[in-house]
Coordinates of C-alpha atoms in Angstrom, one line a residue:
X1 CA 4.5 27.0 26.3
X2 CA 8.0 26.7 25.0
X3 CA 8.4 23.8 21.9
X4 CA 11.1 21.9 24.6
X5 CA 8.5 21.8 27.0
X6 CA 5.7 21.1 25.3
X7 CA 8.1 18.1 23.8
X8 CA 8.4 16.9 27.4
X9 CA 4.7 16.6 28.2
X10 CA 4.2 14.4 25.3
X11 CA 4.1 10.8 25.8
X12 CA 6.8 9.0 24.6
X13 CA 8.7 12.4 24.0
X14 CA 12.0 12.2 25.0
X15 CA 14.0 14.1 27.9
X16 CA 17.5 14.2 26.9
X17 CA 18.2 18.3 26.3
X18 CA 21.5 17.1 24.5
X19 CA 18.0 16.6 21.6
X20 CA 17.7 19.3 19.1
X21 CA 14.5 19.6 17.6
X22 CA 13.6 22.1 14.4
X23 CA 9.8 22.2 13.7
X24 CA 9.0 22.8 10.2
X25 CA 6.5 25.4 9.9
X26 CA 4.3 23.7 7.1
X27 CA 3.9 20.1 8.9
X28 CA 4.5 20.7 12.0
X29 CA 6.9 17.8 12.0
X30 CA 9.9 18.3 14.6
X31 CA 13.3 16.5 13.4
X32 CA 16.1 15.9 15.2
X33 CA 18.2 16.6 12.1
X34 CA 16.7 17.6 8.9
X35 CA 16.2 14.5 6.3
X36 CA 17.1 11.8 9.5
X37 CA 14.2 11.1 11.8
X38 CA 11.2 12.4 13.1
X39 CA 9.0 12.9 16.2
X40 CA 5.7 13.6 14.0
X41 CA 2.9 15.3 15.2
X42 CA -0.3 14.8 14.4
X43 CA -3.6 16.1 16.3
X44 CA -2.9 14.9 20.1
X45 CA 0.4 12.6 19.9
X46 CA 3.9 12.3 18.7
X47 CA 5.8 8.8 17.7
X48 CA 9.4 8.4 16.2
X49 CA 9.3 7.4 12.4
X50 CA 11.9 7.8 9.6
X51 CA 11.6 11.2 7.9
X52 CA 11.7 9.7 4.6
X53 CA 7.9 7.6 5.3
X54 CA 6.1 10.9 6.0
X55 CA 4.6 12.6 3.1
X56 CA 4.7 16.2 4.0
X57 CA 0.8 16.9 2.6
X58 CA -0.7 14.5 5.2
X59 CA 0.3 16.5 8.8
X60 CA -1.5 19.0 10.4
X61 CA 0.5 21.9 12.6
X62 CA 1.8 21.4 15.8
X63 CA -0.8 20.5 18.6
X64 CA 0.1 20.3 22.8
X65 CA -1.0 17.5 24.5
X66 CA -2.2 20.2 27.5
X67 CA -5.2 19.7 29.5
X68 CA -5.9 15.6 28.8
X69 CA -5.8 12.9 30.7
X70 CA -5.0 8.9 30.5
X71 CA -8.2 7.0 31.3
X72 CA -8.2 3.0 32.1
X73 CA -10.7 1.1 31.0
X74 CA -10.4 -1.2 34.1
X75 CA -11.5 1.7 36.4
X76 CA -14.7 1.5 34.8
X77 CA -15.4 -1.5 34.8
X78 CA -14.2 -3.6 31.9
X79 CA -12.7 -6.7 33.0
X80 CA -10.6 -8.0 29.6
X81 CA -11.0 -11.7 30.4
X82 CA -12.1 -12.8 27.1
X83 CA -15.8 -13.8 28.5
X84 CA -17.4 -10.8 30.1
X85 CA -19.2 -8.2 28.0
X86 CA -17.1 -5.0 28.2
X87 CA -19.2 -3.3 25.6
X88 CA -20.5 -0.7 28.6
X89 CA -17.4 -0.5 30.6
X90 CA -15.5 0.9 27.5
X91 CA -18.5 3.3 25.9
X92 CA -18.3 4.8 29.9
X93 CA -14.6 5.5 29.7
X94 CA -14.8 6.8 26.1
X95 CA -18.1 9.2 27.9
X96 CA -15.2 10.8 30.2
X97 CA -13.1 11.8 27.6
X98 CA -16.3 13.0 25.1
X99 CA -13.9 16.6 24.5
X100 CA -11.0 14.5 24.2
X101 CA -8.3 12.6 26.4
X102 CA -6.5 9.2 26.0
X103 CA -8.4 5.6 26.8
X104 CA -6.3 3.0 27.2
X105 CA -6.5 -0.9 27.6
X106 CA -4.2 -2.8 29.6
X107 CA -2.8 -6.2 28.3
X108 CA -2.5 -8.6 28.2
X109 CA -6.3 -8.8 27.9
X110 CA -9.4 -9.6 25.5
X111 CA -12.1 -7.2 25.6
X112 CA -15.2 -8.6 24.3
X113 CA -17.5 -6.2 23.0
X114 CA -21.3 -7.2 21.3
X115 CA -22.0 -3.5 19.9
X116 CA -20.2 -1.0 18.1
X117 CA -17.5 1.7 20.1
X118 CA -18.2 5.3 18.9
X119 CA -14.5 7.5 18.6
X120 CA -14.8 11.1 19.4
X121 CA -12.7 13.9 18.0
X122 CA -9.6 14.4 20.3
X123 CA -9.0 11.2 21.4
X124 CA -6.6 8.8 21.8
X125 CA -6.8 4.7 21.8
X126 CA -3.8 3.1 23.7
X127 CA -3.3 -0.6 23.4
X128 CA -0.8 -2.1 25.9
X129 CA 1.0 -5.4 25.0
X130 CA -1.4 -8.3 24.3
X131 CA -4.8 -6.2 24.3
X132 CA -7.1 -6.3 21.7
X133 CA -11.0 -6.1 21.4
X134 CA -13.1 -8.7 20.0
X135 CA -16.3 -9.4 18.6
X136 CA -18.9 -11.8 20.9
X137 CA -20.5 -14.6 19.1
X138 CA -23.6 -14.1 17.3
X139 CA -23.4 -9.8 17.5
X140 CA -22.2 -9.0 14.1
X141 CA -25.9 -7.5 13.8
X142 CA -25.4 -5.1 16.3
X143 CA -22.7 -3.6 14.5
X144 CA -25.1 -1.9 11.6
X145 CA -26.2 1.7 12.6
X146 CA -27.9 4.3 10.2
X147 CA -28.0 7.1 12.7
X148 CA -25.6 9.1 10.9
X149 CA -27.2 8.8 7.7
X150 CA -24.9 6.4 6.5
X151 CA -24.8 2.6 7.2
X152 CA -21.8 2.1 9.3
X153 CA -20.9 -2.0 10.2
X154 CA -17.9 -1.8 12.3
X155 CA -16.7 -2.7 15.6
X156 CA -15.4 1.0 15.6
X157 CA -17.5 3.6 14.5
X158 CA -17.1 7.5 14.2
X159 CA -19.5 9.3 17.5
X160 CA -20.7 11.9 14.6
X161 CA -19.9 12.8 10.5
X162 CA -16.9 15.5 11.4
X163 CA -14.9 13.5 13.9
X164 CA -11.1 14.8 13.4
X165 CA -7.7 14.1 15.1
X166 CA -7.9 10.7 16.2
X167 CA -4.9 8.1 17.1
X168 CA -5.1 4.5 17.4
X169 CA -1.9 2.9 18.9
X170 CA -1.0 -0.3 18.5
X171 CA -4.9 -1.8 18.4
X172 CA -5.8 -5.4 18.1
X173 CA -9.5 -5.9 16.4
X174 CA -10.2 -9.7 16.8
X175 CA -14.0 -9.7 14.8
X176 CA -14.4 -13.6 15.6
X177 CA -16.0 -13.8 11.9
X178 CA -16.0 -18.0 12.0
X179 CA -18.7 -17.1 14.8
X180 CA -20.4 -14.3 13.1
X181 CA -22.0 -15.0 10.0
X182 CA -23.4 -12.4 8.1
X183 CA -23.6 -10.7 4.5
X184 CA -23.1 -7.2 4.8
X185 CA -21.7 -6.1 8.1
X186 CA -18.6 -6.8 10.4
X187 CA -16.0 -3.7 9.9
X188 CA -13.2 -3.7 12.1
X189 CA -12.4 0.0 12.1
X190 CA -14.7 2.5 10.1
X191 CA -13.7 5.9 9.1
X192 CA -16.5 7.9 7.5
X193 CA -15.7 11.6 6.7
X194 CA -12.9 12.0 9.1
X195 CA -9.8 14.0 8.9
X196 CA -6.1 14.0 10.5
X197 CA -7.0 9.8 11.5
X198 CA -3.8 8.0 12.7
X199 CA -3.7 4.1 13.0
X200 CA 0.3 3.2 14.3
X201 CA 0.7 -0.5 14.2
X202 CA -2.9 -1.6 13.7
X203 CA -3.4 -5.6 13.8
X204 CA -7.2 -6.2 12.4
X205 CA -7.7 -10.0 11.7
X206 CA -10.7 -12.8 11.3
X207 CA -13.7 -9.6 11.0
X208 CA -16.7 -10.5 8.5
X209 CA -16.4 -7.7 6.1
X210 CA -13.3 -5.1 5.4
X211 CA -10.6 -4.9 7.9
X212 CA -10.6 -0.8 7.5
X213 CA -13.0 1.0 5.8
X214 CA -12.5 4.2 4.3
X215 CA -15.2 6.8 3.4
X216 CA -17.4 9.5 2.9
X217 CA -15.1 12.0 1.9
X218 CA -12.6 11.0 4.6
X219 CA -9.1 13.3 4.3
X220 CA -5.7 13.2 5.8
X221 CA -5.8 9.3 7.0
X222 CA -2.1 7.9 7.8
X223 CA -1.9 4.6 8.4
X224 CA 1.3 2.9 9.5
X225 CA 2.6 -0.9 10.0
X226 CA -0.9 -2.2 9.2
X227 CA -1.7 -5.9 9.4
X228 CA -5.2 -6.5 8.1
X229 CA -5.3 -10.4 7.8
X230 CA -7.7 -13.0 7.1
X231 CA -10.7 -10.8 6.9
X232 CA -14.1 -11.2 5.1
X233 CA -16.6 -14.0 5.1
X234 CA -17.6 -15.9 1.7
X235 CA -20.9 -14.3 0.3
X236 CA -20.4 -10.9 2.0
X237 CA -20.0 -7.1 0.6
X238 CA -16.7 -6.7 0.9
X239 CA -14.2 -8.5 2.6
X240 CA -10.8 -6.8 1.8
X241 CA -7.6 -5.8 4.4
X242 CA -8.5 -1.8 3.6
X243 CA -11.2 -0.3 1.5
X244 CA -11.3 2.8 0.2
X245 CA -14.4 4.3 -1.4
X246 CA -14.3 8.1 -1.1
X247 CA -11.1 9.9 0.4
X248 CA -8.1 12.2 -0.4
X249 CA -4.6 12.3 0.8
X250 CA -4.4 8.8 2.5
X251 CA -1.0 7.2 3.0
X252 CA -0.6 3.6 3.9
X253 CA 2.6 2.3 4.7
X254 CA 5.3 -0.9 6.0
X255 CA 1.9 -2.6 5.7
X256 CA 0.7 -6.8 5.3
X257 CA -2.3 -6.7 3.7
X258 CA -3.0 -10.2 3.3
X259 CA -5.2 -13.5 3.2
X260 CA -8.4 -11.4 3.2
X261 CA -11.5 -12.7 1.1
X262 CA -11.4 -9.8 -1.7
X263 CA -8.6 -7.4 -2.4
X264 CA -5.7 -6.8 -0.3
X265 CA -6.3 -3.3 -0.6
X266 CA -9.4 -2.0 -2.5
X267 CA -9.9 1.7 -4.0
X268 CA -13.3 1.5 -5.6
X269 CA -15.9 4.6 -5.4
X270 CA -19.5 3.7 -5.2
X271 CA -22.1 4.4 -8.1
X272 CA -22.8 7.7 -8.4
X273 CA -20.0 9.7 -6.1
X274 CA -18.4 12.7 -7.6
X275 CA -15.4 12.2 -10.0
X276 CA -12.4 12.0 -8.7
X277 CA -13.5 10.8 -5.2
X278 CA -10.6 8.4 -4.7
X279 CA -7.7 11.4 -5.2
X280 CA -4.0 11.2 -3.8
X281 CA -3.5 8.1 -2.2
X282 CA 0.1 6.6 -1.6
X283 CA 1.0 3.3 -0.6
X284 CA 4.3 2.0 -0.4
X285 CA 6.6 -0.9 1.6
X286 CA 4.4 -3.8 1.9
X287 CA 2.5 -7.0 0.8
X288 CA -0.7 -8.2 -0.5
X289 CA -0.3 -11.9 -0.8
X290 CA -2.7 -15.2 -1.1
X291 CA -5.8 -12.5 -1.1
X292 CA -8.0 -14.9 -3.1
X293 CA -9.3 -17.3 0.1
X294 CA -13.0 -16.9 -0.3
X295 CA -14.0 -15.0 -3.7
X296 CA -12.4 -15.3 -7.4
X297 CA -11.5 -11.9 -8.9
X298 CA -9.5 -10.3 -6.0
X299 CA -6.1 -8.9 -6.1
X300 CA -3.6 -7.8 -4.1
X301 CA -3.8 -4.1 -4.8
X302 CA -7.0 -3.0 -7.0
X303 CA -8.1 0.6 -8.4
X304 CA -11.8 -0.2 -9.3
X305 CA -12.9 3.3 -10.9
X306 CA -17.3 2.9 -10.7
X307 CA -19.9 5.1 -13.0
X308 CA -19.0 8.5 -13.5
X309 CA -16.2 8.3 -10.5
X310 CA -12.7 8.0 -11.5
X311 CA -9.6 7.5 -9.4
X312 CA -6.4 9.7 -9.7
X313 CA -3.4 10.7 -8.8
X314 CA -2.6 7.2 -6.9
X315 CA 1.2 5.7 -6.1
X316 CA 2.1 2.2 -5.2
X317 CA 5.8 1.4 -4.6
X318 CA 7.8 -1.4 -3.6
X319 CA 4.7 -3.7 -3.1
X320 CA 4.7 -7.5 -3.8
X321 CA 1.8 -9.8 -4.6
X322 CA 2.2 -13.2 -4.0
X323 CA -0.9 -15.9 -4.9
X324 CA -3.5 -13.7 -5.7
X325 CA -6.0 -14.2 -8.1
X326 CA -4.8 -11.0 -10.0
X327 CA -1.1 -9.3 -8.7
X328 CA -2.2 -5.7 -9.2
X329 CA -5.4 -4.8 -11.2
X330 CA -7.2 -1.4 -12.8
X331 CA -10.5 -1.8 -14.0
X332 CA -12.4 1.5 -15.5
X333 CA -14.8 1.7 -18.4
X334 CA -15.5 4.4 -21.3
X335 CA -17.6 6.7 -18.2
X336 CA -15.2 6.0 -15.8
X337 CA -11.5 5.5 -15.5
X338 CA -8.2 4.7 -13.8
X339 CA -5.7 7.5 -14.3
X340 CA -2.4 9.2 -13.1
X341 CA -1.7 5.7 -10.9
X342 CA 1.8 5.0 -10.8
X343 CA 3.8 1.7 -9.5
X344 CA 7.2 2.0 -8.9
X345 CA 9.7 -1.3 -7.8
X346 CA 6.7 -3.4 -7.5
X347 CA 6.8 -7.4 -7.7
X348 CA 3.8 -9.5 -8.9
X349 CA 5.2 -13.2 -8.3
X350 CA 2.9 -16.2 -9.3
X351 CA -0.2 -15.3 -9.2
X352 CA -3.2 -17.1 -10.8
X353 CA -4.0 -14.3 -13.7
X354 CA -2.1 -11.5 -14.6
X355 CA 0.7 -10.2 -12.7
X356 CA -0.4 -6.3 -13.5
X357 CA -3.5 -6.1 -14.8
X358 CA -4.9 -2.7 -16.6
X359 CA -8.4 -2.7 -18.3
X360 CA -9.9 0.5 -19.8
X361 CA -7.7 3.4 -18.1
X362 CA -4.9 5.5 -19.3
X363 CA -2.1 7.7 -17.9
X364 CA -1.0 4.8 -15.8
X365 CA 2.8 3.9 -15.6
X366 CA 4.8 1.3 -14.7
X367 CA 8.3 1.7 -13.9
X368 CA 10.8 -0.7 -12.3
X369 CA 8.1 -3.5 -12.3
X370 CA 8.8 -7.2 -12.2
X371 CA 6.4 -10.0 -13.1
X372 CA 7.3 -13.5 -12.9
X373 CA 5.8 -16.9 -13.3
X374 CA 2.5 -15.5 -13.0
X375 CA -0.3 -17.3 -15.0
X376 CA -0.5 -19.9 -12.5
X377 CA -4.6 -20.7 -13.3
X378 CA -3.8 -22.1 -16.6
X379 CA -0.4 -21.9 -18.5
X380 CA 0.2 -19.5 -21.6
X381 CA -2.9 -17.7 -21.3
X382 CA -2.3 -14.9 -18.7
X383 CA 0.5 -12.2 -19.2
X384 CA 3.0 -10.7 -16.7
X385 CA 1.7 -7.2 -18.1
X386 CA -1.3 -6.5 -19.7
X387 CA -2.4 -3.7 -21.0
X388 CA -5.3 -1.9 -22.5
X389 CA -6.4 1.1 -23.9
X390 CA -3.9 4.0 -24.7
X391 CA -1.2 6.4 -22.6
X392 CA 0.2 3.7 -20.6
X393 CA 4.0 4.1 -19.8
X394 CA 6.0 1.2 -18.9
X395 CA 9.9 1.7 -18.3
X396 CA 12.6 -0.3 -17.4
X397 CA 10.3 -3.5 -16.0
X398 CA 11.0 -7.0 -16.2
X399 CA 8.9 -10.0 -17.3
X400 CA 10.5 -13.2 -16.8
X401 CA 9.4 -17.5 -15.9
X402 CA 12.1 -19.0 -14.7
X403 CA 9.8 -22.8 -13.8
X404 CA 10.3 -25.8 -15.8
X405 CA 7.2 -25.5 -17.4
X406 CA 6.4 -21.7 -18.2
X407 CA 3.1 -20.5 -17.4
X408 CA 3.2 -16.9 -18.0
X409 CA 1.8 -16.4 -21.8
X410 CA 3.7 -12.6 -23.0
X411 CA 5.6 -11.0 -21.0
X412 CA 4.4 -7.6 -22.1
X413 CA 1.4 -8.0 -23.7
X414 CA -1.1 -5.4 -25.7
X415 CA -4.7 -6.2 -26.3
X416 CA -6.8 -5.1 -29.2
X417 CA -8.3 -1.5 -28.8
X418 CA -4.5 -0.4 -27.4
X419 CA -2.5 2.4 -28.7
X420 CA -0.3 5.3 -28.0
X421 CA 1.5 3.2 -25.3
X422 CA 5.1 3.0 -24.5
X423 CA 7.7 0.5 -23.9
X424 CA 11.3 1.3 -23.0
X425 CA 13.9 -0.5 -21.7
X426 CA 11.8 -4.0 -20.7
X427 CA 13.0 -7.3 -20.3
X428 CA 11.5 -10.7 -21.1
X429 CA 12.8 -14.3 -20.6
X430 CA 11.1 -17.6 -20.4
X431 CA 7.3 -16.3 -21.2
X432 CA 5.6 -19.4 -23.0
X433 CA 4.2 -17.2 -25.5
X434 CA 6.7 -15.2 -26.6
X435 CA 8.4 -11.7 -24.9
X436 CA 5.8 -9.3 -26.5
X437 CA 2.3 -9.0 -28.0
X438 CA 2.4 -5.6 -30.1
X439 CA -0.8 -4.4 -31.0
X440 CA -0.8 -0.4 -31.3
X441 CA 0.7 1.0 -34.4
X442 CA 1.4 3.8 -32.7
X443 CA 2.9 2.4 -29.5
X444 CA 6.3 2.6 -28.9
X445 CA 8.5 -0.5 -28.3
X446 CA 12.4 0.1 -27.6
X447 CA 13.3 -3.2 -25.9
X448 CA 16.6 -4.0 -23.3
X449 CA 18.7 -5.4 -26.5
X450 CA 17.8 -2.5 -29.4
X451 CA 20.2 0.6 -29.1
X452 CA 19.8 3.8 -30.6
X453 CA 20.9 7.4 -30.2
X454 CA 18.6 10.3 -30.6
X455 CA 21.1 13.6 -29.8
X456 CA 17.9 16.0 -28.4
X457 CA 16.1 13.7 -26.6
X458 CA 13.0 11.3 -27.2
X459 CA 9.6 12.5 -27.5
X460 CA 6.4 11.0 -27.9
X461 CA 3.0 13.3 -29.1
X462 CA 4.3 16.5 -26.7
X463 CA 4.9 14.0 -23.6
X464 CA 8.1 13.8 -21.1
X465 CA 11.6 14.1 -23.3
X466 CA 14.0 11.0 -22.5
X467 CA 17.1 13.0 -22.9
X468 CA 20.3 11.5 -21.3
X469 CA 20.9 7.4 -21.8
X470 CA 23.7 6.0 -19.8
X471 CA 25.1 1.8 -19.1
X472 CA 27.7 0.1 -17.3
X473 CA 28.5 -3.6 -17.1
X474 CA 29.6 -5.3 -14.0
X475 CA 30.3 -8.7 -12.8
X476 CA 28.7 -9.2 -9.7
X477 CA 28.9 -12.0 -7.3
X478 CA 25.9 -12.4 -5.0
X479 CA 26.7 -15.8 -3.6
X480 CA 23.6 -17.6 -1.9
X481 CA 20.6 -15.4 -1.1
X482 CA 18.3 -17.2 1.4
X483 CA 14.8 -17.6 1.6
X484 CA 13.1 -14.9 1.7
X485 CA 15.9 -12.0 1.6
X486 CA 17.2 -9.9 -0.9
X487 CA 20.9 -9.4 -2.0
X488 CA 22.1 -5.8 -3.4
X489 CA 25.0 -5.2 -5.3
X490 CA 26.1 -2.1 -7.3
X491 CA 26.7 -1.6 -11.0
X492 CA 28.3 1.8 -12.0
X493 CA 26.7 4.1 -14.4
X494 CA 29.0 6.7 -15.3
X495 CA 26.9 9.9 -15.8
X496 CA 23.7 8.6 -14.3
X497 CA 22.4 10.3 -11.1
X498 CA 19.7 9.5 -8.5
X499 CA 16.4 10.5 -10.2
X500 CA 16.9 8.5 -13.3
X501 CA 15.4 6.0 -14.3
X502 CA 17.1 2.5 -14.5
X503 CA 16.7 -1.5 -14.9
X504 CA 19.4 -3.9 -14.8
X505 CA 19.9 -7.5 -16.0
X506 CA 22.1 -10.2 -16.6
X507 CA 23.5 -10.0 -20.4
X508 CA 22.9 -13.4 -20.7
X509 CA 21.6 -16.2 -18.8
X510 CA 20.0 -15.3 -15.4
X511 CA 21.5 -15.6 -11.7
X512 CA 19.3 -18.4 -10.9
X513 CA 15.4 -20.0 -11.2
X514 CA 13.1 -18.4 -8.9
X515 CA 14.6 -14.9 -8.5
X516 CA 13.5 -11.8 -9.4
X517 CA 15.4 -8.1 -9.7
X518 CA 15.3 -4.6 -9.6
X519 CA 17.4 -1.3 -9.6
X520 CA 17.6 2.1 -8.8
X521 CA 20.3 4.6 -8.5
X522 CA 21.8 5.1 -5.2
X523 CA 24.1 7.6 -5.9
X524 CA 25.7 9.7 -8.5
X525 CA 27.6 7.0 -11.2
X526 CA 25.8 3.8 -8.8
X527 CA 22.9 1.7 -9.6
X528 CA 22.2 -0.8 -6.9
X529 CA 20.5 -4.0 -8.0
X530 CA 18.5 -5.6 -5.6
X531 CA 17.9 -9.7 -6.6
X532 CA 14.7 -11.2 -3.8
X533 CA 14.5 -14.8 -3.6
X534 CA 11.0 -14.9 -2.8
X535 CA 11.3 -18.8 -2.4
X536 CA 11.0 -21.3 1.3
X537 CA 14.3 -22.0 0.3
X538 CA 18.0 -20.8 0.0
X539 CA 19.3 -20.2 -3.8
X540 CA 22.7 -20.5 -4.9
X541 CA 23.3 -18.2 -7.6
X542 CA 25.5 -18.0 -10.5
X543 CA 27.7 -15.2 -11.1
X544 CA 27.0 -13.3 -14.2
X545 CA 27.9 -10.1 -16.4
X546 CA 25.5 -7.6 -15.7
X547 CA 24.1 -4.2 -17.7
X548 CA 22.1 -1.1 -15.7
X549 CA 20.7 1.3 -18.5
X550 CA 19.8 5.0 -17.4
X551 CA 17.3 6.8 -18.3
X552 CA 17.1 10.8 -17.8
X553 CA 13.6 12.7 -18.4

């Protein structure tokens, strides 16, 4: 079968021949140009993403929809008027398509279900507008198999160990928790050891436990516009928007991970698994905010490295966490430890504790970061970063409270038992308890107002050489940002190119209470500063001089 063809017998593929498509021979990922958008293929189905969102790691090769069929729940039986029992109806549908094939449910409708759905390898879950599948009162129970020799609790469960190439599209999991009460069960989706698992627009709200749950050496899961809201029940194991206990190459993405009784999203291992079982995971373009409903300790993003299992090699960029109990949190231990975890552009804003939080784990940096007004518990006691232990990197981030009555305590702040850490180019303003809290002598401060020149580059202990510094100053006018948005404007940086690293402030004063900033560089000689007013309410700023410094490694 010719590519165009096969293109055409795809669902949602599209027909115009004036389309050229180039399949790249290591994803299997067809573009219409290269770098622009994509038609990505994964297992049994194509949809239309940017290229840019699609780490190149998580996609198998090119797979032909040929020989499957489309199969309606309704034509076996399941009625979707949000009374009957469906829970046969659907299992009969999925029966048909045991080798593989598409089930879809029609909306609007509410299929009620009182026992866990078993997904098959091959297959395909279609959601029309307005359908969605929820618990029954009273059946949380049901949900807890140990057939597979593991204890699975979700409404969705994998049919064996080694189920592969699976796509949810656009799936509503309602799990009715205020009428399911329970301590240990209520999953809305669980994935144990699968691989090549798609969820595209997933909206999993109001289940007992976690909203998705991750495990058991599960590989190559992509999941894409998540909403996991309002999950978990008080008292129960677990209760986050995703979990993730044992898996490799997961990318979550344009996600809202939020209101859920734990963490917004949770990688923690479980006593005893191998090291490094939590290993490339990327997240990116979304929120984790008010995750602190049922049980103290949560956070909007948490690496939780257990005994003897570590977590590594983990990205987080351009997150915020709002009204959490902690914004963004590592936990490890002398046995185990958070390392190689990097956040990039993200915003911790008023949350109770910390706004980044880092116990006992090293090789973790911070670049681009903003934390303000955090500390909201109890004033001049928590930081806007906190770190502890030794090889921590922080570069270009920003600490600032802009309230009447500060309540974040440092804005960069080193505990006892920290050393070997570095601090370039950060910003603090406002913090009740001063800008810094130095405590390793051999940490390395260079803060936003102390210049110096070093003509072969800076180098710390045989790490990454700062080589290159550049600045500009511009006066920018942003005018009123309202609530909710962001404004952009551009500084240039002669010298500095896309790549480097770079922060921007004003050089003195600040645009305005209750903003925060960031910047990158856009182009060659262009930072672009992007000010959020993360407020309910419009914000007139005050123009100001600004300064971006570069950074080249």
């Amino acid at each position: 079968m010719a590519i165009q063809d096969s293109y055409a017998a795809l669902p949602g593929a599209p027909h115009d021949p004036a389309f050229t498509f180039i399949q790249e021979p290591n994803t299997g990922m067809f573009l219409e140009s290269p770098g622009v958008l994509a038609w990505v293929v994964r297992g049994l189905v194509t949809f239309r993403m940017r290229a840019g969102d699609v780490p190149p790691d998580f996609f198998n090769p090119y797979t032909a929809l040929t020989g499957f069929g489309v199969y309606n729940v309704k034509n076996y039986g399941a009625l979707g008027n949000g009374s009957a029992n469906d829970t046969s109806a659907i299992q009969a549908t999925l029966d048909v398509i045991a080798t593989g094939g598409t089930i879809f449910f029609p909306g609007p409708g509410t299929y009620m279900i009182n026992a866990p759905l078993r997904y098959r390898s091959n297959q395909v879950w279609h959601f029309g507008a307005g359908a969605k599948l929820k618990l029954m009162n009273t059946s949380v129970a049901s949900l807890i198999t140990t057939d597979l020799g593991v204890t699975a609790t979700g409404m969705l469960q994998p049919f064996t160990l080694t189920v592969s190439n699976v796509v949810f599209f656009d799936m509503e999991i309602d799990g009715n928790k205020d009428n399911n009460p329970t301590t240990n069960a209520g999953d809305g989706l669980d994935i144990f050891t699968g691989t090549n698992i798609t969820l595209f627009n997933p909206y999993i709200h109001d289940v007992s436990r976690d909203g998705i749950s991750i495990g058991h050496t599960s590989a190559s899961i992509f999941i894409y516009g998540a909403r996991c809201l309002d999950n978990g029940l008080s008292g129960v194991n677990g209760g986050n928007g995703i979990a993730i206990t044992k898996a490799s190459n997961v990318c979550i993405t344009d996600f809202n991970c939020s209101g859920n009784g734990l963490h917004g999203i949770d990688l923690e291992g479980n006593a005893g698994d191998p090291a490094d079982g939590i290993l490339n995971i990327r997240i990116s373009n979304g929120r984790a905010d008010n995750n602190d409903r049922v049980s103290t300790g949560s956070a909007g993003i948490t690496c939780y490295a257990t005994v003897n299992a570590n977590i590594r090699d983990v990205s987080v960029t351009n997150v915020r966490a709002f009204n959490n109990y902690r914004g963004f949190a590592l936990y490890g231990s002398s046995t185990n430890i958070s390392y190689d975890v990097r956040f990039v552009a993200c915003t911790a804003y008023r949350n109770d504790r910390e706004g980044f939080y880092s116990n006992s784990c090293e090789q973790i940096s911070f670049t681009n970061c903003v934390a303000t007004e955090n500390g909201q518990e109890l004033a001049n006691t928590y930081s806007g970063f906190r770190i502890h232990r030794v090889h921590q990197r922080l570069i270009g981030c920003v600490a600032n409270d802009g309230q009447a009555t500060s309540t974040q305590n440092y804005g960069f702040e080193e505990v006892t038992n920290s050393n070997h850490n570095v601090f370039i180019g950060c910003f603090a303003t406002g913090n009740d308890g001063g800008a810094y809290n130095r405590i390793g002598a051999a940490s390395i401060w260079v803060n936003a107002v102390d210049p110096f020149y070093i003509s072969n580059g800076f180098n710390v202990g045989g790490g990454t050489t700062i080589t290159k510094h550049f600045s500009g100053t511009t006066a920018l006018v942003l005018g009123t940002i309202n609530a909710q948005t962001v404004a952009t404007a551009d500084i240039t940086v002669t010298g500095a190119e896309p790549g480097d690293q770079v922060y921007a402030t004003p050089t003195s004063g600040t645009p305005g209470a209750n903003l925060v900033w960031s910047a990158t560089m856009t182009a060659s000689n262009t930072a672009t500063v992007r000010v959020a007013n993360c407020t309910s309410g419009n914000i007139v700023t005050t123009n100001r001089t600004w300064r971006a410094d570069a950074w080249r490694h």
